[in-house]
């Protein structure tokens, strides 16, 4: 069974799949084409409309048969919301998705970071890759209920959509989905003030914009100063990546870390020529100017922590108007540039935090190991370069194969991987909260550790721990 982290993916077996989210939650599903849009209200499966071709909802159990989806369907997005409408998810247990086959065999599990003020969560998506299907963990929150989700997927709803089925209604209203926070790897900097003006997706003139980029920078750095964090500088490469991603969201009419063209916001950062050690982002629609955007980022604990993260040194912001609806899509990027010294500090911190966990359980400390480090770094870079997330590489090499090829002589080898985390503390905590990864960290027979990380892949940073004993 695969235990996923945000942005992680895993292949799915053929046949009918059962997806459950135990607890006080309602489960919904949206069936979409490659553009991320539904064809009509019939593609929204929820408590008042419990079936669509290939998808059926039975209580907290969603059954999906990819072979029986309507023609042209390439994706099924799983959505959770509180059973009591309007309840912030932060007041409930963190929702956990369990995916199993028709015969009850568990194939994947995903528990996202605990939501806060959000009332709806895009939990995961099943998507087609060639003839096969895969599952990707999401964890993107919305603060305006199922109505906001439905609108972003192309369903027009009335203001009371949470209390009943979707129906044709008013034009899409401004909405504020909670930010999606991402993570990590290589950077550079040019402290100039690039243009932050909007561009229009799909042609047509953009709305008038009299905003000054220094207005955004002043508001951001004032908030960071109040939180005791150092100021950030605008970087034109980050602005370029933010503009490209905001344009992709506006073209598809959908807030997402991955645009309809299949390129993620993290890949855009690297494509713009910016190598980062850590990166975060806000993806938002609704605010009309930089000041209102910053106010929104300060309105929730998770989004505020990203804006005020003391580890970030540079930023980029862009807003793009959808010429069809007038909706404004924002992408803000926060980053710390890559440096060899920064990479070394980060891997040392992962080792130190791992040894702290071992010490708490009375286990001997792990020593750094050159060959294991080379193999771990190589695997993280390979997962980014070849766009996969697995212990076995596409050419069939396993962790012990990579360790031996790097010159390791350890007789016992174990590996932990993760993707999407922003910091050593976050990734080690995630591993310790996962039984299989925790077992590797607390294996008494292991004596050495190599750590690697690389950023710029579909899910952000890809982390590897390679143990030897």
PDB file of C-alpha atoms in Angstrom, residues 4-12 17 19 28-37 62 64 66 69 74-80 97 99 108 110 121-129 133-140 153 254-260 262-264 458:
ATOM      1  CA  UNK A   4       0.957   9.494  -0.066  1.00  0.00           C
ATOM      2  CA  UNK A   5       2.002  13.035   0.802  1.00  0.00           C
ATOM      3  CA  UNK A   6       0.586  16.155  -0.927  1.00  0.00           C
ATOM      4  CA  UNK A   7       1.572  16.043  -4.596  1.00  0.00           C
ATOM      5  CA  UNK A   8       2.528  12.361  -4.444  1.00  0.00           C
ATOM      6  CA  UNK A   9       1.078   9.893  -6.933  1.00  0.00           C
ATOM      7  CA  UNK A  10       0.793   6.145  -7.333  1.00  0.00           C
ATOM      8  CA  UNK A  11      -0.401   3.773 -10.102  1.00  0.00           C
ATOM      9  CA  UNK A  12      -3.856   2.266  -9.679  1.00  0.00           C
ATOM     10  CA  UNK A  17     -11.977   1.192  -6.862  1.00  0.00           C
ATOM     11  CA  UNK A  19     -12.596   5.408  -1.918  1.00  0.00           C
ATOM     12  CA  UNK A  28     -18.255  14.341  -3.493  1.00  0.00           C
ATOM     13  CA  UNK A  29     -16.677  13.802  -6.902  1.00  0.00           C
ATOM     14  CA  UNK A  30     -16.237  15.848 -10.080  1.00  0.00           C
ATOM     15  CA  UNK A  31     -15.740  14.134 -13.443  1.00  0.00           C
ATOM     16  CA  UNK A  32     -13.767  16.277 -15.872  1.00  0.00           C
ATOM     17  CA  UNK A  33     -12.033  16.279 -19.229  1.00  0.00           C
ATOM     18  CA  UNK A  34      -8.350  17.102 -19.726  1.00  0.00           C
ATOM     19  CA  UNK A  35      -9.139  20.835 -19.413  1.00  0.00           C
ATOM     20  CA  UNK A  36     -10.249  20.324 -15.817  1.00  0.00           C
ATOM     21  CA  UNK A  37     -13.859  21.347 -16.567  1.00  0.00           C
ATOM     22  CA  UNK A  62     -17.225   6.457  -3.441  1.00  0.00           C
ATOM     23  CA  UNK A  64     -15.157   4.559  -9.272  1.00  0.00           C
ATOM     24  CA  UNK A  66     -12.585   4.193 -14.758  1.00  0.00           C
ATOM     25  CA  UNK A  69     -16.690   6.778 -17.146  1.00  0.00           C
ATOM     26  CA  UNK A  74      -9.821  11.869 -17.948  1.00  0.00           C
ATOM     27  CA  UNK A  75     -10.049  12.801 -14.291  1.00  0.00           C
ATOM     28  CA  UNK A  76     -12.155  12.243 -11.170  1.00  0.00           C
ATOM     29  CA  UNK A  77     -11.505  14.717  -8.341  1.00  0.00           C
ATOM     30  CA  UNK A  78     -12.482  13.599  -4.828  1.00  0.00           C
ATOM     31  CA  UNK A  79     -13.851  16.349  -2.573  1.00  0.00           C
ATOM     32  CA  UNK A  80     -14.629  16.275   1.163  1.00  0.00           C
ATOM     33  CA  UNK A  97      -8.667   8.892   2.281  1.00  0.00           C
ATOM     34  CA  UNK A  99      -8.376   3.564  -1.574  1.00  0.00           C
ATOM     35  CA  UNK A 108      -3.282   3.795  -1.136  1.00  0.00           C
ATOM     36  CA  UNK A 110      -3.609   9.849   2.142  1.00  0.00           C
ATOM     37  CA  UNK A 121     -10.948  20.110   0.591  1.00  0.00           C
ATOM     38  CA  UNK A 122      -9.913  18.802  -2.820  1.00  0.00           C
ATOM     39  CA  UNK A 123      -8.518  15.589  -1.380  1.00  0.00           C
ATOM     40  CA  UNK A 124      -7.207  13.622  -4.367  1.00  0.00           C
ATOM     41  CA  UNK A 125      -7.695  12.973  -8.060  1.00  0.00           C
ATOM     42  CA  UNK A 126      -7.759   9.880 -10.218  1.00  0.00           C
ATOM     43  CA  UNK A 127      -6.292  10.725 -13.610  1.00  0.00           C
ATOM     44  CA  UNK A 128      -5.495   8.977 -16.853  1.00  0.00           C
ATOM     45  CA  UNK A 129      -1.904   8.514 -18.010  1.00  0.00           C
ATOM     46  CA  UNK A 133      -4.869   5.401 -14.242  1.00  0.00           C
ATOM     47  CA  UNK A 134      -3.048   6.980 -11.312  1.00  0.00           C
ATOM     48  CA  UNK A 135      -3.977   8.618  -8.010  1.00  0.00           C
ATOM     49  CA  UNK A 136      -2.537  12.003  -6.979  1.00  0.00           C
ATOM     50  CA  UNK A 137      -2.820  13.403  -3.440  1.00  0.00           C
ATOM     51  CA  UNK A 138      -3.958  17.061  -3.409  1.00  0.00           C
ATOM     52  CA  UNK A 139      -5.070  18.580  -0.086  1.00  0.00           C
ATOM     53  CA  UNK A 140      -6.147  21.975  -1.533  1.00  0.00           C
ATOM     54  CA  UNK A 153     -14.911  23.287 -12.208  1.00  0.00           C
ATOM     55  CA  UNK A 254      -9.510  26.673 -12.405  1.00  0.00           C
ATOM     56  CA  UNK A 255      -7.376  27.232  -9.314  1.00  0.00           C
ATOM     57  CA  UNK A 256      -4.797  24.456  -9.263  1.00  0.00           C
ATOM     58  CA  UNK A 257      -1.110  23.848  -8.589  1.00  0.00           C
ATOM     59  CA  UNK A 258      -1.058  22.126 -11.993  1.00  0.00           C
ATOM     60  CA  UNK A 259      -2.365  23.931 -15.074  1.00  0.00           C
ATOM     61  CA  UNK A 260      -4.504  22.207 -17.727  1.00  0.00           C
ATOM     62  CA  UNK A 262       0.044  19.469 -17.149  1.00  0.00           C
ATOM     63  CA  UNK A 263       2.778  21.839 -15.918  1.00  0.00           C
ATOM     64  CA  UNK A 264       2.946  22.485 -12.175  1.00  0.00           C
ATOM     65  CA  UNK A 458       5.534  18.263 -10.373  1.00  0.00           C
TER      66      UNK A 458
END
